[in-house]
Tab-separated table of C-alpha atoms and ligand atoms in Angstrom:
chain	number	residue	atom	x	y	z
A	756	MET	CA	2.153	-27.409	-17.831
A	757	THR	CA	4.464	-24.907	-16.114
A	758	PRO	CA	4.505	-25.252	-12.306
A	759	SER	CA	2.805	-22.504	-10.392
A	760	VAL	CA	4.960	-19.660	-9.040
A	761	ARG	CA	4.050	-18.833	-5.397
A	762	ILE	CA	5.232	-15.625	-3.865
A	763	LEU	CA	5.312	-14.915	-0.154
A	764	GLY	CA	4.656	-11.144	0.248
A	765	ILE	CA	5.665	-9.300	3.392
A	766	GLU	CA	4.443	-5.823	4.326
A	767	THR	CA	5.403	-3.740	7.452
A	768	SER	CA	5.676	-0.211	6.124
A	769	CYS	CA	3.297	1.409	8.569
A	770	ASP	CA	1.013	-0.072	11.190
A	771	GLU	CA	-0.142	-3.335	9.683
A	772	THR	CA	2.019	-6.440	10.095
A	773	ALA	CA	1.044	-8.457	6.969
A	774	ALA	CA	2.009	-11.532	4.969
A	775	ALA	CA	0.322	-13.390	2.145
A	776	VAL	CA	0.843	-16.108	-0.477
A	777	VAL	CA	-0.200	-15.301	-4.060
A	778	GLU	CA	0.029	-17.764	-6.943
A	779	ASP	CA	1.017	-16.707	-10.431
A	780	GLY	CA	0.427	-12.989	-9.548
A	781	ARG	CA	-3.350	-13.280	-9.237
A	782	ILE	CA	-4.546	-16.175	-7.142
A	783	LEU	CA	-4.925	-15.372	-3.508
A	784	ARG	CA	-3.880	-18.390	-1.368
A	785	SER	CA	-3.736	-16.605	1.956
A	786	ASN	CA	-3.762	-13.055	3.388
A	787	VAL	CA	-2.967	-12.378	7.040
A	788	VAL	CA	-3.082	-8.826	8.327
A	789	ALA	CA	-2.451	-8.054	12.095
A	790	SER	CA	-3.725	-4.499	12.458
A	791	GLN	CA	-2.256	-2.307	15.194
A	792	GLU	CA	-5.273	-0.006	14.945
A	793	GLN	CA	-6.207	-0.437	18.679
A	794	LEU	CA	-2.653	0.060	19.859
A	795	HIS	CA	-2.457	3.504	18.202
A	796	ALA	CA	-6.097	4.579	18.545
A	797	ARG	CA	-5.636	6.039	22.024
A	798	TYR	CA	-2.907	8.410	20.621
A	799	GLY	CA	-5.123	9.442	17.687
A	800	GLY	CA	-2.402	8.463	15.269
A	801	ILE	CA	0.444	6.121	14.646
A	802	VAL	CA	3.379	6.093	17.164
A	803	PRO	CA	6.437	4.854	15.167
A	804	GLU	CA	8.315	3.432	18.166
A	805	LEU	CA	5.341	1.340	19.208
A	806	ALA	CA	4.645	0.320	15.594
A	807	SER	CA	8.144	-1.225	15.129
A	808	ARG	CA	8.115	-2.979	18.440
A	809	GLN	CA	4.735	-4.489	17.612
A	810	HIS	CA	5.950	-5.591	14.150
A	811	ILE	CA	8.809	-7.441	15.888
A	812	ARG	CA	6.388	-9.297	18.060
A	813	LEU	CA	4.077	-10.216	15.229
A	814	ILE	CA	6.057	-10.727	12.095
A	815	LEU	CA	7.024	-14.393	12.478
A	816	PRO	CA	3.657	-15.582	13.676
A	817	VAL	CA	1.965	-13.676	10.804
A	818	ILE	CA	4.257	-15.268	8.193
A	819	ASP	CA	3.740	-18.742	9.709
A	820	GLU	CA	-0.019	-18.209	9.593
A	821	ALA	CA	0.084	-17.070	5.984
A	822	LEU	CA	1.967	-20.263	4.987
A	823	ARG	CA	-0.376	-22.462	7.103
A	824	ARG	CA	-3.486	-20.913	5.555
A	825	ALA	CA	-2.083	-21.250	2.065
A	826	GLY	CA	-1.444	-24.907	2.861
A	827	VAL	CA	2.154	-24.691	1.595
A	828	ASP	CA	5.567	-25.236	3.208
A	829	TRP	CA	8.731	-23.522	2.357
A	830	ALA	CA	9.411	-25.899	-0.492
A	831	GLY	CA	6.272	-24.612	-2.175
A	832	ILE	CA	7.447	-20.973	-2.198
A	833	SER	CA	9.302	-19.625	-5.259
A	834	ALA	CA	10.463	-16.200	-3.853
A	835	ILE	CA	9.950	-13.681	-1.062
A	836	ALA	CA	8.695	-10.183	-1.967
A	837	VAL	CA	9.074	-7.479	0.672
A	838	THR	CA	8.200	-3.791	0.955
A	839	PHE	CA	11.398	-1.650	1.275
A	840	GLY	CA	9.769	1.792	1.089
A	841	PRO	CA	8.248	4.273	1.320
A	842	GLY	CA	7.149	4.171	5.033
A	843	LEU	CA	8.439	4.430	8.591
A	844	ALA	CA	12.080	3.316	8.605
A	845	GLY	CA	11.794	1.406	11.869
A	846	SER	CA	8.634	-0.472	10.618
A	847	LEU	CA	10.131	-1.181	7.189
A	848	LEU	CA	13.319	-2.626	8.826
A	849	VAL	CA	11.393	-5.373	10.575
A	850	GLY	CA	9.796	-6.744	7.488
A	851	LEU	CA	12.895	-6.305	5.335
A	852	ASN	CA	15.196	-8.022	7.796
A	853	ALA	CA	12.740	-10.894	8.376
A	854	ALA	CA	12.499	-11.389	4.599
A	855	LYS	CA	16.297	-11.284	4.160
A	856	ALA	CA	16.892	-13.767	6.995
A	857	LEU	CA	14.214	-16.214	5.649
A	858	ALA	CA	15.457	-15.841	2.071
A	859	PHE	CA	19.003	-16.646	3.236
A	860	ALA	CA	17.951	-19.501	5.435
A	861	ARG	CA	15.732	-21.097	2.769
A	862	GLY	CA	17.827	-20.306	-0.234
A	863	LEU	CA	15.024	-18.266	-1.770
A	864	PRO	CA	15.306	-15.301	-4.105
A	865	LEU	CA	14.443	-11.965	-2.596
A	866	VAL	CA	12.465	-9.208	-4.471
A	867	GLY	CA	12.195	-5.707	-3.110
A	868	ILE	CA	8.858	-3.914	-3.672
A	869	ASN	CA	7.811	-0.200	-3.670
A	870	HIS	CA	4.763	0.019	-1.390
A	871	LEU	CA	2.937	2.301	-3.898
A	872	GLU	CA	3.554	-0.209	-6.719
A	873	GLY	CA	2.152	-2.807	-4.386
A	874	HIS	CA	-1.046	-0.825	-3.904
A	875	VAL	CA	-1.507	-0.642	-7.732
A	876	TYR	CA	-1.067	-4.471	-8.004
A	877	ALA	CA	-3.872	-5.077	-5.470
A	878	ASN	CA	-5.890	-4.680	-8.659
A	879	TRP	CA	-4.324	-7.844	-10.087
A	880	VAL	CA	-5.491	-10.115	-7.310
A	881	GLU	CA	-8.430	-12.037	-8.691
A	882	VAL	CA	-11.686	-11.738	-6.705
A	883	ASP	CA	-14.798	-13.375	-8.069
A	884	GLY	CA	-13.295	-13.909	-11.424
A	885	SER	CA	-12.152	-10.281	-11.960
A	886	PRO	CA	-10.183	-9.896	-15.199
A	887	GLU	CA	-6.569	-8.570	-15.319
A	888	PRO	CA	-6.357	-4.773	-15.661
A	889	GLN	CA	-5.379	-3.373	-19.065
A	890	LEU	CA	-2.252	-1.479	-19.703
A	891	PRO	CA	-1.528	1.402	-19.985
A	892	LEU	CA	-3.419	2.112	-16.776
A	893	LEU	CA	-4.061	5.486	-15.143
A	894	CYS	CA	-3.674	4.924	-11.429
A	895	LEU	CA	-5.067	7.224	-8.599
A	896	ILE	CA	-3.008	6.059	-5.626
A	897	VAL	CA	-4.540	7.535	-2.506
A	898	SER	CA	-3.291	6.573	0.932
A	899	GLY	CA	-2.416	7.939	4.393
A	900	ALA	CA	0.754	9.496	3.000
A	901	HIS	CA	0.251	9.743	-0.729
A	902	SER	CA	-2.128	11.153	-3.399
A	903	ASP	CA	-0.508	10.371	-6.792
A	904	LEU	CA	-1.929	10.348	-10.306
A	905	THR	CA	0.505	7.860	-12.036
A	906	LEU	CA	0.529	6.247	-15.507
A	907	MET	CA	1.409	2.572	-15.312
A	908	VAL	CA	2.839	2.130	-18.877
A	909	ASP	CA	3.950	-1.488	-18.462
A	910	HIS	CA	4.642	-3.985	-15.634
A	911	GLY	CA	7.064	-2.231	-13.208
A	912	LYS	CA	7.196	0.929	-15.354
A	913	PHE	CA	5.398	4.002	-13.817
A	914	ARG	CA	5.370	7.669	-14.659
A	915	ARG	CA	3.940	10.010	-12.014
A	916	ILE	CA	1.952	12.883	-13.591
A	917	GLY	CA	0.563	14.438	-10.392
A	918	ARG	CA	0.935	14.379	-6.657
A	919	THR	CA	-0.362	16.227	-3.534
A	920	ARG	CA	1.374	19.512	-2.859
A	921	ASP	CA	0.609	19.300	0.892
A	922	ASP	CA	-1.490	16.742	2.783
A	923	ALA	CA	-2.381	13.303	1.410
A	924	ALA	CA	-6.072	12.541	0.920
A	925	GLY	CA	-5.983	9.920	3.750
A	926	GLU	CA	-4.174	12.297	6.059
A	927	ALA	CA	-6.926	14.873	5.524
A	928	PHE	CA	-9.505	12.277	6.376
A	929	ASP	CA	-7.609	11.306	9.470
A	930	LYS	CA	-7.174	14.902	10.621
A	931	VAL	CA	-10.752	15.907	10.086
A	932	ALA	CA	-12.069	12.706	11.819
A	933	ARG	CA	-9.923	13.683	14.804
A	934	LEU	CA	-11.297	17.238	14.744
A	935	LEU	CA	-14.824	15.851	14.775
A	936	GLY	CA	-13.938	13.350	17.571
A	937	LEU	CA	-14.682	10.402	15.232
A	938	GLY	CA	-11.534	8.426	16.150
A	939	PHE	CA	-8.686	6.711	14.157
A	940	PRO	CA	-8.275	5.674	11.417
A	941	GLY	CA	-10.378	8.598	10.195
A	942	GLY	CA	-11.297	7.476	6.604
A	943	PRO	CA	-13.804	4.688	7.571
A	944	ALA	CA	-15.150	6.854	10.504
A	945	ILE	CA	-15.866	9.876	8.184
A	946	GLN	CA	-17.491	7.585	5.626
A	947	ARG	CA	-19.797	6.090	8.291
A	948	ALA	CA	-20.736	9.500	9.655
A	949	ALA	CA	-21.186	10.932	6.107
A	950	GLU	CA	-23.871	8.352	5.387
A	951	ARG	CA	-26.305	10.166	7.729
A	952	GLY	CA	-25.227	13.607	6.504
A	953	ASN	CA	-26.103	16.064	3.820
A	954	PRO	CA	-23.063	16.655	1.419
A	955	GLU	CA	-24.302	20.093	0.522
A	956	ALA	CA	-24.909	21.249	4.087
A	957	TYR	CA	-21.703	23.321	4.225
A	958	PRO	CA	-19.854	24.959	1.236
A	959	LEU	CA	-16.268	23.911	1.469
A	960	PRO	CA	-13.499	24.954	-1.024
A	961	ARG	CA	-12.036	22.751	-3.742
A	962	ALA	CA	-8.500	23.441	-4.910
A	963	GLU	CA	-8.475	23.496	-8.746
A	964	LEU	CA	-4.726	23.881	-9.446
A	965	LYS	CA	-5.308	24.665	-13.040
A	966	ASP	CA	-2.750	23.375	-15.698
A	967	SER	CA	-1.479	20.826	-13.314
A	968	TRP	CA	-2.385	17.158	-12.311
A	969	ASP	CA	-1.443	17.999	-8.747
A	970	PHE	CA	-3.771	18.013	-5.824
A	971	SER	CA	-3.971	20.116	-2.570
A	972	PHE	CA	-6.041	19.336	0.510
A	973	SER	CA	-4.689	21.660	3.079
A	974	GLY	CA	-7.030	24.546	2.199
A	975	LEU	CA	-9.965	22.246	2.586
A	976	LYS	CA	-8.674	20.990	5.939
A	977	THR	CA	-8.246	24.558	7.187
A	978	ALA	CA	-11.673	25.631	6.004
A	979	THR	CA	-13.165	22.553	7.806
A	980	LEU	CA	-11.377	23.519	10.967
A	981	ARG	CA	-12.542	27.057	10.809
A	982	LEU	CA	-16.170	25.894	10.146
A	983	VAL	CA	-15.998	23.608	13.213
A	984	GLU	CA	-14.542	26.418	15.376
A	985	ARG	CA	-17.321	28.776	14.260
A	986	LEU	CA	-20.136	26.213	14.929
A	987	ARG	CA	-18.586	25.357	18.349
A	988	ARG	CA	-18.960	28.928	19.487
A	989	ASP	CA	-22.674	28.218	19.759
A	990	GLY	CA	-22.179	25.003	21.843
A	991	PRO	CA	-20.935	21.370	21.203
A	992	LEU	CA	-21.623	19.959	17.690
A	993	THR	CA	-24.798	17.979	17.395
A	994	GLU	CA	-24.726	14.485	15.811
A	995	GLN	CA	-26.416	15.908	12.775
A	996	GLN	CA	-23.883	18.664	12.370
A	997	VAL	CA	-20.989	16.124	12.648
A	998	ALA	CA	-22.635	13.987	9.963
A	999	ASP	CA	-23.234	17.058	7.714
A	1000	ILE	CA	-19.627	18.235	8.161
A	1001	ALA	CA	-18.315	14.712	7.401
A	1002	ALA	CA	-20.514	14.461	4.310
A	1003	SER	CA	-19.543	17.942	3.057
A	1004	PHE	CA	-15.845	17.261	3.593
A	1005	GLN	CA	-15.932	13.850	1.956
A	1006	GLU	CA	-17.792	15.262	-1.089
A	1007	ALA	CA	-15.168	17.980	-1.538
A	1008	VAL	CA	-12.266	15.452	-1.410
A	1009	VAL	CA	-14.168	13.158	-3.812
A	1010	ASP	CA	-14.895	16.128	-6.103
A	1011	MET	CA	-11.142	17.030	-6.368
A	1012	LEU	CA	-9.981	13.422	-6.853
A	1013	VAL	CA	-12.672	12.621	-9.428
A	1014	ALA	CA	-12.293	15.841	-11.478
A	1015	LYS	CA	-8.461	15.400	-12.019
A	1016	THR	CA	-8.663	11.674	-12.643
A	1017	VAL	CA	-11.475	11.959	-15.243
A	1018	ALA	CA	-9.633	14.846	-17.060
A	1019	ALA	CA	-6.391	12.812	-16.916
A	1020	ALA	CA	-8.164	9.713	-18.320
A	1021	ARG	CA	-9.379	11.806	-21.212
A	1022	ALA	CA	-6.040	13.655	-21.842
A	1023	PHE	CA	-3.915	10.427	-21.784
A	1024	GLY	CA	-6.482	8.293	-23.608
A	1025	VAL	CA	-6.057	5.261	-21.295
A	1026	PRO	CA	-8.271	2.218	-21.740
A	1027	GLN	CA	-8.832	1.869	-17.960
A	1028	VAL	CA	-8.423	3.724	-14.675
A	1029	ALA	CA	-7.451	1.976	-11.350
A	1030	LEU	CA	-7.978	3.127	-7.816
A	1031	ALA	CA	-5.351	2.127	-5.240
A	1032	GLY	CA	-4.417	2.737	-1.575
A	1033	GLY	CA	-6.427	2.915	1.632
A	1034	VAL	CA	-8.664	5.791	0.459
A	1035	ALA	CA	-9.632	3.642	-2.574
A	1036	ALA	CA	-11.883	1.786	-0.100
A	1037	ASN	CA	-14.106	4.896	0.227
A	1038	ARG	CA	-17.464	4.037	-1.187
A	1039	ARG	CA	-18.394	7.468	-2.413
A	1040	LEU	CA	-15.120	7.787	-4.296
A	1041	ARG	CA	-15.636	4.410	-5.963
A	1042	GLU	CA	-19.206	5.107	-6.950
A	1043	ARG	CA	-18.516	8.657	-8.353
A	1044	LEU	CA	-15.459	7.686	-10.269
A	1045	ARG	CA	-17.193	4.755	-11.928
A	1046	ALA	CA	-20.207	7.011	-12.719
A	1047	GLU	CA	-18.089	9.893	-14.204
A	1048	CYS	CA	-15.119	8.320	-15.817
A	1049	PRO	CA	-15.278	7.883	-19.619
A	1050	VAL	CA	-13.475	4.529	-19.429
A	1051	PRO	CA	-13.870	1.484	-17.089
A	1052	VAL	CA	-12.674	1.894	-13.549
A	1053	VAL	CA	-11.174	-0.971	-11.502
A	1054	TYR	CA	-10.613	-1.167	-7.796
A	1055	PRO	CA	-9.707	-3.776	-5.298
A	1056	PRO	CA	-12.151	-5.058	-2.712
A	1057	PRO	CA	-11.834	-2.837	0.485
A	1058	PHE	CA	-9.720	-5.507	2.330
A	1059	LEU	CA	-6.993	-5.200	-0.416
A	1060	CYS	CA	-7.158	-1.371	-0.528
A	1061	THR	CA	-5.574	-0.922	2.935
A	1062	ASP	CA	-2.111	-2.330	3.560
A	1063	ASN	CA	-1.754	-6.055	2.985
A	1064	GLY	CA	0.781	-8.591	1.947
A	1065	ALA	CA	-1.166	-9.853	-1.111
A	1066	MET	CA	-0.503	-6.703	-3.056
A	1067	ILE	CA	3.183	-7.026	-2.340
A	1068	ALA	CA	3.200	-10.703	-3.411
A	1069	ALA	CA	1.243	-9.817	-6.675
A	1070	ALA	CA	3.738	-7.022	-7.509
A	1071	GLY	CA	6.592	-9.426	-6.559
A	1072	TYR	CA	5.387	-12.050	-9.059
A	1073	PHE	CA	5.767	-9.632	-12.015
A	1074	ARG	CA	9.185	-8.403	-10.808
A	1075	PHE	CA	10.222	-12.040	-10.176
A	1076	ARG	CA	9.090	-13.067	-13.649
A	1077	ALA	CA	11.100	-10.160	-15.115
A	1078	GLY	CA	14.253	-11.383	-13.361
A	1079	ASP	CA	14.311	-8.767	-10.737
A	1080	ARG	CA	16.373	-9.897	-7.649
A	1081	ALA	CA	17.407	-7.944	-4.584
A	1082	GLY	CA	20.748	-8.492	-2.854
A	1083	PHE	CA	21.153	-8.877	0.931
A	1084	ASP	CA	22.472	-5.341	0.952
A	1085	LEU	CA	18.915	-3.952	0.140
A	1086	ASP	CA	18.198	-1.206	2.611
A	1087	VAL	CA	14.889	0.560	3.486
A	1088	VAL	CA	14.144	3.868	1.692
A	1089	SER	CA	11.640	5.888	3.709
A	1090	ASN	CA	10.861	8.375	0.974
A	1091	LEU	CA	10.926	6.066	-1.962
A	1092	LYS	CA	9.066	7.417	-4.993
A	1093	LEU	CA	7.166	5.692	-7.728
A	1094	GLU	CA	7.951	7.800	-10.897
B	1266	KG4	O1	-2.822	2.465	2.210
B	1266	KG4	P1	-3.173	2.655	3.614
B	1266	KG4	O2	-3.677	1.523	4.364
B	1266	KG4	O3	-1.787	3.014	4.408
B	1266	KG4	C1	-0.840	3.903	3.825
B	1266	KG4	O4	-0.071	3.388	2.922
B	1266	KG4	O5	-0.898	5.068	4.221
B	1266	KG4	O6	-4.058	3.934	3.824
B	1266	KG4	C2	-4.512	4.356	5.082
B	1266	KG4	C3	-5.330	5.541	4.880
B	1266	KG4	C4	-5.775	6.221	6.092
B	1266	KG4	O7	-5.513	7.593	6.073
B	1266	KG4	C5	-7.257	5.848	6.244
B	1266	KG4	O8	-8.003	6.903	6.968
B	1266	KG4	C6	-7.624	5.816	4.723
B	1266	KG4	O9	-6.534	5.202	4.174
B	1266	KG4	N1	-8.991	5.019	4.547
B	1266	KG4	C7	-10.068	5.656	4.109
B	1266	KG4	C8	-11.023	4.564	4.071
B	1266	KG4	N2	-10.414	3.460	4.545
B	1266	KG4	C9	-9.140	3.754	4.856
B	1266	KG4	N3	-10.271	6.902	3.713
B	1266	KG4	C10	-11.529	7.162	3.171
B	1266	KG4	N4	-12.583	6.187	3.214
B	1266	KG4	C11	-12.327	4.878	3.603
B	1266	KG4	N5	-13.318	4.031	3.602
B	1267	ZN	ZN1	-0.456	1.775	1.983
């Protein structure tokens, strides 16, 4: 029997300090995420300078805790995988430098991971006996900064077919939540408010962008802003109005994401579709895509949709197996693409 390959995954691209141990690309041994949500909530968004300082405070304790919970010591780790982009440069630097220092000190191989590729690999982490996704896979990667439709042709081989032309889906959720006074991060807050609302209460626009796999959310965001301004002329929004706006907005985003993804699944004849990124945690999106897609749809459990180290470790396993190694000159790439 071949010995298990255990990868330590490190993720600090945005506002979560995260580390995890994953065995053979699929078995979750530990997953530690220190969220900075509360630190940034009072500013209504992420403050980059505060994020990097907090990463510096938390990175070593988070890594120690990930090893402790996995019940392994350094001798039991085969390689270190770390996010080197895309993301906030100051945040990425903390995780990357910690990974480099530990790899050097422990004599371990280092593997650099694209954060978006990591999100896709969250689908490989086994939960309740979930099977491995089938390739080629059509991936809808929707996060705070990205809304990409990407074909995963093989391990480590991606071809982006569509992207957002303006705001990312998560960014739109965050901005509308802020507009409605629902707090940060906006996605979960909109989802919660929407549960009590009527998705047909207010007609909001859907950008079609014919003959393209691209998305656009800025028109919807502006229309929602105008709607709120108009309603507020008659006084503060009632709780029901907030719920109705949240539901109508969420439905419009989900309509656009589902329409393009279903059409692309047909056009490219893929055997499966995968959801990835923070917005993949959205319940309505998950339900509607599964109901309307002609092929099976896979998605990670919500705790693996938002940023975490397990997805980086899972992606790291497949790159490590393919012989991919990073040098100590690996630098962060803020605007790294997956294409
Ligand atoms: O992937 P992620 O954790 O970080 C980035 O790589 O950006 O995604 C964060 C984004 C935020 O915009 C957040 O509002 C959104 O994911 N999000 C959601 C939900 N949970 C998180 N959006 C809609 N519904 C949710 N349940
Ligand atoms: Zn992310």
